[in-house]
PDB file of N, CA and C in Angstrom:
ATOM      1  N   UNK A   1      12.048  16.694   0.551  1.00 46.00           N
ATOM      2  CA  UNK A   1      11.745  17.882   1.325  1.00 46.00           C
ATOM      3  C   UNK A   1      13.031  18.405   1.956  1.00 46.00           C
ATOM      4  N   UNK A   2      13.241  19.804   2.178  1.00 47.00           N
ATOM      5  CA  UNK A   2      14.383  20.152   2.427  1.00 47.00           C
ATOM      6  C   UNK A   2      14.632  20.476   3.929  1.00 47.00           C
ATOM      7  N   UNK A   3      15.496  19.708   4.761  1.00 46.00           N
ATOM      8  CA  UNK A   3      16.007  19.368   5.931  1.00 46.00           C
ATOM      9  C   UNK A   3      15.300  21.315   6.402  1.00 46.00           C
ATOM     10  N   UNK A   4      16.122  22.323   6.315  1.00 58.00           N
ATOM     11  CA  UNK A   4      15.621  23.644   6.835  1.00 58.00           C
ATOM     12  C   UNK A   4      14.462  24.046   6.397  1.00 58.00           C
ATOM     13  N   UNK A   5      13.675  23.565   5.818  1.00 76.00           N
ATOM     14  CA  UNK A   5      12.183  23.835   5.532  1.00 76.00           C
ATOM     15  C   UNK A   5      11.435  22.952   6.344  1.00 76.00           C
ATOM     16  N   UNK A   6      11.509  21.658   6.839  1.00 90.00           N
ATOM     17  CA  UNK A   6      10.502  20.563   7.533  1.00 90.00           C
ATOM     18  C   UNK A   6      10.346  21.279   8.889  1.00 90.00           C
ATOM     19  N   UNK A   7       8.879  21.335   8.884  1.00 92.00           N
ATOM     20  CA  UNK A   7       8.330  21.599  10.377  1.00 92.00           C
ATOM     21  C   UNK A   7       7.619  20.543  10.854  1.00 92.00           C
ATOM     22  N   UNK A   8       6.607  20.395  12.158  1.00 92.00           N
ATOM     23  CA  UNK A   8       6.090  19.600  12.877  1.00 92.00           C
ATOM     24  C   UNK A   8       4.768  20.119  11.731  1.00 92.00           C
ATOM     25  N   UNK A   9       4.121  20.868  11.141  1.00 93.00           N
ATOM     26  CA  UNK A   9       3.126  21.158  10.576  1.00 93.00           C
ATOM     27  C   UNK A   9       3.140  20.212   9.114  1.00 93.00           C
ATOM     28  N   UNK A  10       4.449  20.406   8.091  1.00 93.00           N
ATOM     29  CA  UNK A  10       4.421  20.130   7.185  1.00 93.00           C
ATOM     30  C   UNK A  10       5.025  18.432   7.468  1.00 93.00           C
ATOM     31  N   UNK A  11       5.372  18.242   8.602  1.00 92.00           N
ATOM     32  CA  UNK A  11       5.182  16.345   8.486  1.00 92.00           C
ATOM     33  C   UNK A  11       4.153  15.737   8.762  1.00 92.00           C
ATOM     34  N   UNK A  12       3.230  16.618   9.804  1.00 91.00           N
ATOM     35  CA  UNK A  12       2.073  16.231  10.185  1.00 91.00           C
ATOM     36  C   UNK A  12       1.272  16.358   8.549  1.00 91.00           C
ATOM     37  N   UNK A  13       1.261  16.952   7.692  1.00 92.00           N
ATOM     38  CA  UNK A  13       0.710  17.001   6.345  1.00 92.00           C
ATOM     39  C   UNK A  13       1.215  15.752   5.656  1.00 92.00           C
ATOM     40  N   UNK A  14       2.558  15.813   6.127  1.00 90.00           N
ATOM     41  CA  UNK A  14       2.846  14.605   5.127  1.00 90.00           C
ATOM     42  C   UNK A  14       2.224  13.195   5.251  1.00 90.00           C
ATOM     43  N   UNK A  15       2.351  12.927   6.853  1.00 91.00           N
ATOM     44  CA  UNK A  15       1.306  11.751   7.583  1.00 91.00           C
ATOM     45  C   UNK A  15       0.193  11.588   7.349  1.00 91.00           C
ATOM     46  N   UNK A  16      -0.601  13.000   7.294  1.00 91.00           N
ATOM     47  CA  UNK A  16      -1.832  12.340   6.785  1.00 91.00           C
ATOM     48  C   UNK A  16      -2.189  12.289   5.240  1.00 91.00           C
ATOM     49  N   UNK A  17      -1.438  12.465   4.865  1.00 91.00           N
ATOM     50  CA  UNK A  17      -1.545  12.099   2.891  1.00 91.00           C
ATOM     51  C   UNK A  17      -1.042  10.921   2.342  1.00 91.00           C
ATOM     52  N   UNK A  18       0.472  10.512   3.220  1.00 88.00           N
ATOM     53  CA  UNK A  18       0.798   9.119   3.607  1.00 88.00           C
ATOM     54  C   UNK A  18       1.092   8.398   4.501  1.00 88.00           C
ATOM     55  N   UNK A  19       0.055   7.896   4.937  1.00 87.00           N
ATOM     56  CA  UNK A  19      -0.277   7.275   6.781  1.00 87.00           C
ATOM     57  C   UNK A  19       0.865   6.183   6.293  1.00 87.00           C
ATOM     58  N   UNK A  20       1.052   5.730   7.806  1.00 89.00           N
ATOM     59  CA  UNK A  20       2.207   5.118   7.733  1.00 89.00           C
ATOM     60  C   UNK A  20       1.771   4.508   9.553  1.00 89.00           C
ATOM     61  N   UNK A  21       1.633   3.143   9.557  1.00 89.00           N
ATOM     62  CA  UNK A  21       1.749   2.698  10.340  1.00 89.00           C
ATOM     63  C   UNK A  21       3.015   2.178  11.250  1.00 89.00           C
ATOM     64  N   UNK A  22       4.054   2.455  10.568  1.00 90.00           N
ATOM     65  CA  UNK A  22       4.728   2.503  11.388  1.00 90.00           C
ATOM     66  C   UNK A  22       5.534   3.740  11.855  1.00 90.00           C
ATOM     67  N   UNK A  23       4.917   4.550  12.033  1.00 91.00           N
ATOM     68  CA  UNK A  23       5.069   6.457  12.141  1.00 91.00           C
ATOM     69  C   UNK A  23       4.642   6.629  14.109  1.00 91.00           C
ATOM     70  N   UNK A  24       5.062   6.410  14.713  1.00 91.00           N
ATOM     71  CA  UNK A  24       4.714   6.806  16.221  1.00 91.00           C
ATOM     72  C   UNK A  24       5.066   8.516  16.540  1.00 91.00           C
ATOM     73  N   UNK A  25       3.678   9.267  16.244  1.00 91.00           N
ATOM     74  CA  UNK A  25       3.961  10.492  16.017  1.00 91.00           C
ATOM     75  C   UNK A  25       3.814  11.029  17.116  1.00 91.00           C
ATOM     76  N   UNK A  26       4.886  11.245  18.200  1.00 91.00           N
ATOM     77  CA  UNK A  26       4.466  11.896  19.601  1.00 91.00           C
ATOM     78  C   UNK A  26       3.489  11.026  20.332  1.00 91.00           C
ATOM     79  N   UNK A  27       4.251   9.857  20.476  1.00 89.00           N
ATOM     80  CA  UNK A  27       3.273   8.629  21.345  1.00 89.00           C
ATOM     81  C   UNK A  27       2.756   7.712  20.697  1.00 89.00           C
ATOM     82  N   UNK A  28       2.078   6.685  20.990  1.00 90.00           N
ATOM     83  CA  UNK A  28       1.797   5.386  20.308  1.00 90.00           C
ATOM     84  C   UNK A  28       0.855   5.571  19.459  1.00 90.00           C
ATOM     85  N   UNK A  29       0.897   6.135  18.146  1.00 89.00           N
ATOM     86  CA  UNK A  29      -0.094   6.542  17.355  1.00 89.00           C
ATOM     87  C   UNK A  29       0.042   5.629  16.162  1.00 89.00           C
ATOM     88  N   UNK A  30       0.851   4.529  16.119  1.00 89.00           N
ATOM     89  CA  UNK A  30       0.775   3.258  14.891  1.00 89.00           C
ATOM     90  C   UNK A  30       1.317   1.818  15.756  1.00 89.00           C
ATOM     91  N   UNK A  31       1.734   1.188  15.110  1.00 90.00           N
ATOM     92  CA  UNK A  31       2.253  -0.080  15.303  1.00 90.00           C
ATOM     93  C   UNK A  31       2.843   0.033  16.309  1.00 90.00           C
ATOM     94  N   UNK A  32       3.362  -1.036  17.518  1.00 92.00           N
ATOM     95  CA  UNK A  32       4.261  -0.696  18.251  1.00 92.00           C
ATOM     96  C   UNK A  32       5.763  -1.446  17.669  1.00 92.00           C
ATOM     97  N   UNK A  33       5.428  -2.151  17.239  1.00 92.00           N
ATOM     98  CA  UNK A  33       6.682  -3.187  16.726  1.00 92.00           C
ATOM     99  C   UNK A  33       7.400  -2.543  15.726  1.00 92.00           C
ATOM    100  N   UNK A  34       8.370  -2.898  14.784  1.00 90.00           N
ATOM    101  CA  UNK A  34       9.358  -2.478  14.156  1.00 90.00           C
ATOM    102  C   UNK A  34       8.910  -1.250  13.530  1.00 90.00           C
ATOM    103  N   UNK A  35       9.009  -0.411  14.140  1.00 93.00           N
ATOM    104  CA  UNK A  35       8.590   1.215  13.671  1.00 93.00           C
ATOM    105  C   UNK A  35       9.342   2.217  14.222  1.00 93.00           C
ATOM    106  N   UNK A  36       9.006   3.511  13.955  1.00 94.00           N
ATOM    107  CA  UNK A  36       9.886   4.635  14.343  1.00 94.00           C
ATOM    108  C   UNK A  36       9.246   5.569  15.352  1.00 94.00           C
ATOM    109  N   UNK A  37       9.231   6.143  16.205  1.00 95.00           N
ATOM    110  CA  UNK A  37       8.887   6.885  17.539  1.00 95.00           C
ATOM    111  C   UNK A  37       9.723   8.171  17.108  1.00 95.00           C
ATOM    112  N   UNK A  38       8.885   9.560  18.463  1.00 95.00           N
ATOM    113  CA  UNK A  38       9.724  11.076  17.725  1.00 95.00           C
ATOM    114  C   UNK A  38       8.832  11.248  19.187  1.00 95.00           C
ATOM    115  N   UNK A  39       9.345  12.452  19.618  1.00 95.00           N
ATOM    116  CA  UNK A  39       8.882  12.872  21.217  1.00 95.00           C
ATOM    117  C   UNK A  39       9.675  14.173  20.824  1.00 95.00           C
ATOM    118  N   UNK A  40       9.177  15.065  21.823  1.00 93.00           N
ATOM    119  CA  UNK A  40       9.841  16.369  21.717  1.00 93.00           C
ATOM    120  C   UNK A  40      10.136  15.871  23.285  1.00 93.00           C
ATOM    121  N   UNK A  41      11.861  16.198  23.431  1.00 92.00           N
ATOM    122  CA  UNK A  41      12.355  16.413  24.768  1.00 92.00           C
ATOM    123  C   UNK A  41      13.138  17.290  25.751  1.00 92.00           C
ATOM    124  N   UNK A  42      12.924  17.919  26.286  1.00 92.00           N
ATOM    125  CA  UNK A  42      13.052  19.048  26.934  1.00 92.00           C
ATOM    126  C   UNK A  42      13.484  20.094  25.812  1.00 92.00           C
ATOM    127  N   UNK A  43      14.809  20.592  25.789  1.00 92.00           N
ATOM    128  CA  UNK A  43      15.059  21.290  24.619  1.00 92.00           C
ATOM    129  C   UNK A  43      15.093  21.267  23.223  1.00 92.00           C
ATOM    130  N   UNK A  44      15.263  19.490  23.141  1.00 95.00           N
ATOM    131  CA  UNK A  44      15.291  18.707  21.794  1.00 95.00           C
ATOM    132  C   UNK A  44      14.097  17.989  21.887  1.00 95.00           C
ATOM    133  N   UNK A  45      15.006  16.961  20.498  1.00 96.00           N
ATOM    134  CA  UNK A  45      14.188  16.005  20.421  1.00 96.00           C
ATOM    135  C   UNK A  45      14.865  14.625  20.279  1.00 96.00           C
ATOM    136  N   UNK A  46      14.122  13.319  20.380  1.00 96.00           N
ATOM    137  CA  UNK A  46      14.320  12.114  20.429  1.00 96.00           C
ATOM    138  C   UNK A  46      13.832  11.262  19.550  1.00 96.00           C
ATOM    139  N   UNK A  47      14.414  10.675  18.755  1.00 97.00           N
ATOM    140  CA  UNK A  47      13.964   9.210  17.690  1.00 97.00           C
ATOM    141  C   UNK A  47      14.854   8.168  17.968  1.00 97.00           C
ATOM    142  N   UNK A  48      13.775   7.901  17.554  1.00 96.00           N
ATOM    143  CA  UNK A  48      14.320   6.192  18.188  1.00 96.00           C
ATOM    144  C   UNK A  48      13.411   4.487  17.188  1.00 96.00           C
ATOM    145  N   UNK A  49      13.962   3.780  17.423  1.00 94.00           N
ATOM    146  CA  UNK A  49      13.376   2.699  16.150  1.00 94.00           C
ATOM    147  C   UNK A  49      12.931   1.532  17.265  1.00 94.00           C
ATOM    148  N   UNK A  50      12.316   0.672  16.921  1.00 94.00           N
ATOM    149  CA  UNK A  50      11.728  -0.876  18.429  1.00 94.00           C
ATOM    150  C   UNK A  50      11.605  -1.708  17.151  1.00 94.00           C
ATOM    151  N   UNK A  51      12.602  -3.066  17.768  1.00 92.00           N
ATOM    152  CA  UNK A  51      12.613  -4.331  17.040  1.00 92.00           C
ATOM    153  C   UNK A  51      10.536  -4.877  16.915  1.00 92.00           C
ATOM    154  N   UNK A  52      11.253  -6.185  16.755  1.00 91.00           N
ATOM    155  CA  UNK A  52       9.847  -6.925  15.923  1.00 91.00           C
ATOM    156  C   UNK A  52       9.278  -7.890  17.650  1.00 91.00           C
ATOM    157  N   UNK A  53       9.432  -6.708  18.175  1.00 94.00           N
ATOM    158  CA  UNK A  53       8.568  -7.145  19.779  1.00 94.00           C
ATOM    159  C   UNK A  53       8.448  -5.978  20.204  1.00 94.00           C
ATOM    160  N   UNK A  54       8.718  -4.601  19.743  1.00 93.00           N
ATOM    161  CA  UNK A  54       8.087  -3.343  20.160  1.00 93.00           C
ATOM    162  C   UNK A  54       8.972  -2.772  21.190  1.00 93.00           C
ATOM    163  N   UNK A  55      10.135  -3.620  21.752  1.00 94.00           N
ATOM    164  CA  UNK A  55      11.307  -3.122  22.396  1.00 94.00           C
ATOM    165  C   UNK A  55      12.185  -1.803  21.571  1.00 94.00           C
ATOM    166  N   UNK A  56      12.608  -1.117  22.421  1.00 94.00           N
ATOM    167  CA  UNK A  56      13.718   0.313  21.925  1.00 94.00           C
ATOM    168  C   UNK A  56      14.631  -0.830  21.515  1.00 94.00           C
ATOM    169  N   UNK A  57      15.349  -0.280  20.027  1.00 94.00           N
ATOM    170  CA  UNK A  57      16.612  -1.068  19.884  1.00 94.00           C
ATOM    171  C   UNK A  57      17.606   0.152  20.368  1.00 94.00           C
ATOM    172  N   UNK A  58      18.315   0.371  21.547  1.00 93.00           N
ATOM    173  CA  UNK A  58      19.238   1.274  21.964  1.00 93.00           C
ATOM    174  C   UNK A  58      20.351   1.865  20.843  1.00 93.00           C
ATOM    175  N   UNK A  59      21.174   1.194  19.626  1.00 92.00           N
ATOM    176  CA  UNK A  59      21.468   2.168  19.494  1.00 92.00           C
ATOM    177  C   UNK A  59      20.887   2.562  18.235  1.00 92.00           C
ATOM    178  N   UNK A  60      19.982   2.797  18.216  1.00 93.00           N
ATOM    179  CA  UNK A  60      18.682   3.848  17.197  1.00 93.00           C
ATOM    180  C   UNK A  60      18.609   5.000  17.888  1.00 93.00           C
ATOM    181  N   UNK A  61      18.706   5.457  18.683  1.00 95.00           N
ATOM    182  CA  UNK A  61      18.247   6.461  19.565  1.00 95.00           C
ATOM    183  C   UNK A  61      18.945   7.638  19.227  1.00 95.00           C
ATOM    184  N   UNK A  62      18.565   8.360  18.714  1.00 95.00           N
ATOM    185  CA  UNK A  62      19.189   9.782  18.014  1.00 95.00           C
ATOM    186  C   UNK A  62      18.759  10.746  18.714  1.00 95.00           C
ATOM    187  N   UNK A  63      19.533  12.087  19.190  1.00 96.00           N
ATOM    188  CA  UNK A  63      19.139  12.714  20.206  1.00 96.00           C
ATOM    189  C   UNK A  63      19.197  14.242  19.632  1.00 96.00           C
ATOM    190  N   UNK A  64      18.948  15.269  19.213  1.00 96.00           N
ATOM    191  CA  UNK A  64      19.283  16.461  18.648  1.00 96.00           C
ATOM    192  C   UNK A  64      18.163  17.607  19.293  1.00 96.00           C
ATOM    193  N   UNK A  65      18.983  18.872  19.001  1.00 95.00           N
ATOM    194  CA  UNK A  65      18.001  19.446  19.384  1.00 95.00           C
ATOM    195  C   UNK A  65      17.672  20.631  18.041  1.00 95.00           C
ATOM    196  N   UNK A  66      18.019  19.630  16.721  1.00 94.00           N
ATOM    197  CA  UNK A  66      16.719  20.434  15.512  1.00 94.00           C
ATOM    198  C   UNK A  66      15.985  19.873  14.801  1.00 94.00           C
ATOM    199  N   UNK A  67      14.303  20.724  15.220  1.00 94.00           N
ATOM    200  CA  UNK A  67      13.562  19.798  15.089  1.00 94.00           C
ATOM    201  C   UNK A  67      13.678  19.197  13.443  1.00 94.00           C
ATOM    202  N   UNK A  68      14.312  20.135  12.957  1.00 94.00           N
ATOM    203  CA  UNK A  68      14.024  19.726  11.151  1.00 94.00           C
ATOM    204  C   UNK A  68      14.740  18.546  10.964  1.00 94.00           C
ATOM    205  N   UNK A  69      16.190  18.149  11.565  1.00 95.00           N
ATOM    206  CA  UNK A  69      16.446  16.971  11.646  1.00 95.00           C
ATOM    207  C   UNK A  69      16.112  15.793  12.434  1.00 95.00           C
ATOM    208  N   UNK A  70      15.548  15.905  13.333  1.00 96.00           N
ATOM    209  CA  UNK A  70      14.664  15.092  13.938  1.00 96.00           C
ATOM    210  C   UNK A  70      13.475  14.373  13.072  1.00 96.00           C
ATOM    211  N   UNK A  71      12.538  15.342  12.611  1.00 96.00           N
ATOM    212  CA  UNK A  71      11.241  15.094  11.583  1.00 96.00           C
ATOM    213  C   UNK A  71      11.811  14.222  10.546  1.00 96.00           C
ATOM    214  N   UNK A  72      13.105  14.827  10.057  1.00 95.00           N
ATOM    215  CA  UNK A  72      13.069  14.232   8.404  1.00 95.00           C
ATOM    216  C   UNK A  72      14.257  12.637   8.970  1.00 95.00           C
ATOM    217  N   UNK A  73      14.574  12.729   9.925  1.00 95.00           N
ATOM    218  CA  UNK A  73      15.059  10.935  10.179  1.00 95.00           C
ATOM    219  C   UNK A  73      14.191  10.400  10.774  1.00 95.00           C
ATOM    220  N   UNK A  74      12.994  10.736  11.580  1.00 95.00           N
ATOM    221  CA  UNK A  74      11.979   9.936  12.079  1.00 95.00           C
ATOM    222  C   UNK A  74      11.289   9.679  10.999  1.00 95.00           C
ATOM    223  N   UNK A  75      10.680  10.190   9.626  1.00 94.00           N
ATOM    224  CA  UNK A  75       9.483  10.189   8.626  1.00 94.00           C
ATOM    225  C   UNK A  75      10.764   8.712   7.705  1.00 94.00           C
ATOM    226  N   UNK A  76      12.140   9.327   7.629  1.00 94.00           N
ATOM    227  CA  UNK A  76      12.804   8.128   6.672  1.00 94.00           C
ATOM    228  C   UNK A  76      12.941   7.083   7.585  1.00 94.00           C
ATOM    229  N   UNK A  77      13.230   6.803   8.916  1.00 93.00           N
ATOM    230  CA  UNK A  77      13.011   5.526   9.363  1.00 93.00           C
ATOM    231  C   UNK A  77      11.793   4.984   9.202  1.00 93.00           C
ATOM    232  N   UNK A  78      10.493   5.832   9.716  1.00 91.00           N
ATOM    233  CA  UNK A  78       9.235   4.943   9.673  1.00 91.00           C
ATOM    234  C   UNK A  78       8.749   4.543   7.919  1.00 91.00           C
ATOM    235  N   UNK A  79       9.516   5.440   7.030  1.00 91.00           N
ATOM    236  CA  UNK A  79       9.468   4.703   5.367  1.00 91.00           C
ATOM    237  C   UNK A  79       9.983   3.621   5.383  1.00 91.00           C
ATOM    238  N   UNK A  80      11.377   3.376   5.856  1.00 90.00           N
ATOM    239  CA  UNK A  80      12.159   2.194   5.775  1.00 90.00           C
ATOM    240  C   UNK A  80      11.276   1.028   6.124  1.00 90.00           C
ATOM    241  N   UNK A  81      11.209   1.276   7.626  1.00 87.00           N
ATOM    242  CA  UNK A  81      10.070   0.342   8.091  1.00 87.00           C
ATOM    243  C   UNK A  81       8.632  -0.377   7.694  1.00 87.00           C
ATOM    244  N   UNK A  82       8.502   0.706   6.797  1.00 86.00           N
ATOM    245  CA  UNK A  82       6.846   0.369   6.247  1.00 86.00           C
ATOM    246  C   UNK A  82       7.424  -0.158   4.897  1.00 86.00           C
ATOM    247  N   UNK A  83       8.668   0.362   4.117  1.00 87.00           N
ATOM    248  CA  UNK A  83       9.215  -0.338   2.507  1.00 87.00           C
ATOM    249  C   UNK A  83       9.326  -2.154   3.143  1.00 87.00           C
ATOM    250  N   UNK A  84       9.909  -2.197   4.427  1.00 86.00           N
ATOM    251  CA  UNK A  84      10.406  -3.416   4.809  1.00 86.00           C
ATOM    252  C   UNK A  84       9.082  -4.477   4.741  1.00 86.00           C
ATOM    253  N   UNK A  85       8.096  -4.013   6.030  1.00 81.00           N
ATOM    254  CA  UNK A  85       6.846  -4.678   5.914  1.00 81.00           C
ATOM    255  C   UNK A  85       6.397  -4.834   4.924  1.00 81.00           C
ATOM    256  N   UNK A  86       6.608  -4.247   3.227  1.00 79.00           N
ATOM    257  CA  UNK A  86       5.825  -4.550   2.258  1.00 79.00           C
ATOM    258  C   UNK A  86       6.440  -5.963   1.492  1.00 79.00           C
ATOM    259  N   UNK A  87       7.687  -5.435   1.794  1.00 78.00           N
ATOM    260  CA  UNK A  87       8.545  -6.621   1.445  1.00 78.00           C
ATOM    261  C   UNK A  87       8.198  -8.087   1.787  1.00 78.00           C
ATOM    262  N   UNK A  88       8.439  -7.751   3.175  1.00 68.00           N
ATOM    263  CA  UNK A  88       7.988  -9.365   3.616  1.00 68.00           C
ATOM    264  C   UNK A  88       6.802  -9.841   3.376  1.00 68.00           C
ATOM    265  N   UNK A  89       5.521  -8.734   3.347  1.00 67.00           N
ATOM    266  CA  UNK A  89       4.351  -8.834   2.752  1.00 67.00           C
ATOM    267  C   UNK A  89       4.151 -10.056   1.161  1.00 67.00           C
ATOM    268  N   UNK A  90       5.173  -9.323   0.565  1.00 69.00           N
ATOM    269  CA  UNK A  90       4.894  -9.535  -0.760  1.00 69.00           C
ATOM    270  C   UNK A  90       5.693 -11.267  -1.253  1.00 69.00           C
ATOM    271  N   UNK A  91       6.988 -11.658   0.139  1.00 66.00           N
ATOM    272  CA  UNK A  91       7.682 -12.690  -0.211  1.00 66.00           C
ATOM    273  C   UNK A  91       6.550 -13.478   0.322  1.00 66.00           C
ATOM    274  N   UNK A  92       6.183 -13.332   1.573  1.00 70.00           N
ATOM    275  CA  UNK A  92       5.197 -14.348   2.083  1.00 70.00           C
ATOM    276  C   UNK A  92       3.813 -15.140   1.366  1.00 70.00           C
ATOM    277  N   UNK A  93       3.461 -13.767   0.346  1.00 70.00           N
ATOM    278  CA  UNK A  93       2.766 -13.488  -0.595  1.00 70.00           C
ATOM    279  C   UNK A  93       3.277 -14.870  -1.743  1.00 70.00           C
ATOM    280  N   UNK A  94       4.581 -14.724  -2.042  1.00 64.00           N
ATOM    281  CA  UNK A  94       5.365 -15.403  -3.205  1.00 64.00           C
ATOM    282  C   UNK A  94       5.373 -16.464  -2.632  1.00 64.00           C
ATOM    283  N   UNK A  95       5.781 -16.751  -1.349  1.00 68.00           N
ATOM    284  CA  UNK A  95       5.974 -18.253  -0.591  1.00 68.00           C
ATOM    285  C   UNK A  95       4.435 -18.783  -0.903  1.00 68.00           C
ATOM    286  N   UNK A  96       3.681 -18.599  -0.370  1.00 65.00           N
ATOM    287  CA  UNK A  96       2.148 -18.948  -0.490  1.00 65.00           C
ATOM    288  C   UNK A  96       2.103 -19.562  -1.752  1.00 65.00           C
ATOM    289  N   UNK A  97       2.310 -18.905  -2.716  1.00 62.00           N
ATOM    290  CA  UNK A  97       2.093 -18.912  -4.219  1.00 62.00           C
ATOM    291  C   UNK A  97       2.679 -20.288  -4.833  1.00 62.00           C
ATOM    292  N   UNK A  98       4.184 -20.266  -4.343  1.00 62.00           N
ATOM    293  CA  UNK A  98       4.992 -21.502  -4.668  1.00 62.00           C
ATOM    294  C   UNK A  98       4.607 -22.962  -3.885  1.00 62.00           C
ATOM    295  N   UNK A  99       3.988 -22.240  -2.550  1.00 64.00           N
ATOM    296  CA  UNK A  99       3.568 -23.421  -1.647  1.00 64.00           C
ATOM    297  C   UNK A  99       2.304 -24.160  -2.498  1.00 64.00           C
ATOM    298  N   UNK A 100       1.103 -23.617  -3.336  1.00 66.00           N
ATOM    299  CA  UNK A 100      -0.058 -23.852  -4.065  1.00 66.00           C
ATOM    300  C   UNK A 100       0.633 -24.534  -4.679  1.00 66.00           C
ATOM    301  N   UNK A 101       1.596 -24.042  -5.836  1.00 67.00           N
ATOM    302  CA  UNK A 101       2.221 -25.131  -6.917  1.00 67.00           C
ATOM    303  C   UNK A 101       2.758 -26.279  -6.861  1.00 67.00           C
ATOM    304  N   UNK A 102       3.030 -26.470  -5.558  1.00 70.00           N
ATOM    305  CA  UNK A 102       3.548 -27.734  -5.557  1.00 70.00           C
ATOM    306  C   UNK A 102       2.968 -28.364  -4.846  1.00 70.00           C
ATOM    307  N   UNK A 103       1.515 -28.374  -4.720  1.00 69.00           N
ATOM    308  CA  UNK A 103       0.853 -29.079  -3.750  1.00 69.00           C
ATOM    309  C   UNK A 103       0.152 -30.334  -5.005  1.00 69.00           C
TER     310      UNK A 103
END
């Protein structure tokens, strides 16, 4: 999607076609833990990323005041985040698997 085309309308479209739990869309609206947060703040806006205890990792905190770049690094962090969780999903998945075989 192209950075001067993304609005608050067409990410909100994008969210709900691909929910994303770790997407904190204007407040605690998924996971709190390793996910991505977006707030509109005074003139700008704010993103920001929280480790694997739901803490701000400080320097994540990106501060701008357009929203099109705001949207399109908050939607690719909370991808990152959700590619990551699948990951570990899928090793834990593999660990399990290897743990059966050698039992």
């Amino acid at each position: 999607m192209d950075r001067e085309s993304l609005t608050i309308s067409a990410a909100a479209e994008r969210l709900a076609a691909h929910p994303m739990t770790t997407a904190n869309w204007f407040g605690p609206t998924g996971r709190p833990e390793s996910s991505a947060w977006i707030i509109e703040h005074g003139p700008g806006w704010r993103v920001w990323e929280t480790d694997e205890k739901g803490v701000v990792v400080d320097y994540t905190v990106m501060r701008t005041e357009s929203e099109s770049e705001a949207l399109e690094e908050f939607l690719a962090r909370a991808d990152h985040h959700r590619r990551a969780a699948l990951s570990a999903a899928a090793l834990e998945e593999l660990g399990n698997y290897f743990a059966y075989l050698v039992r």
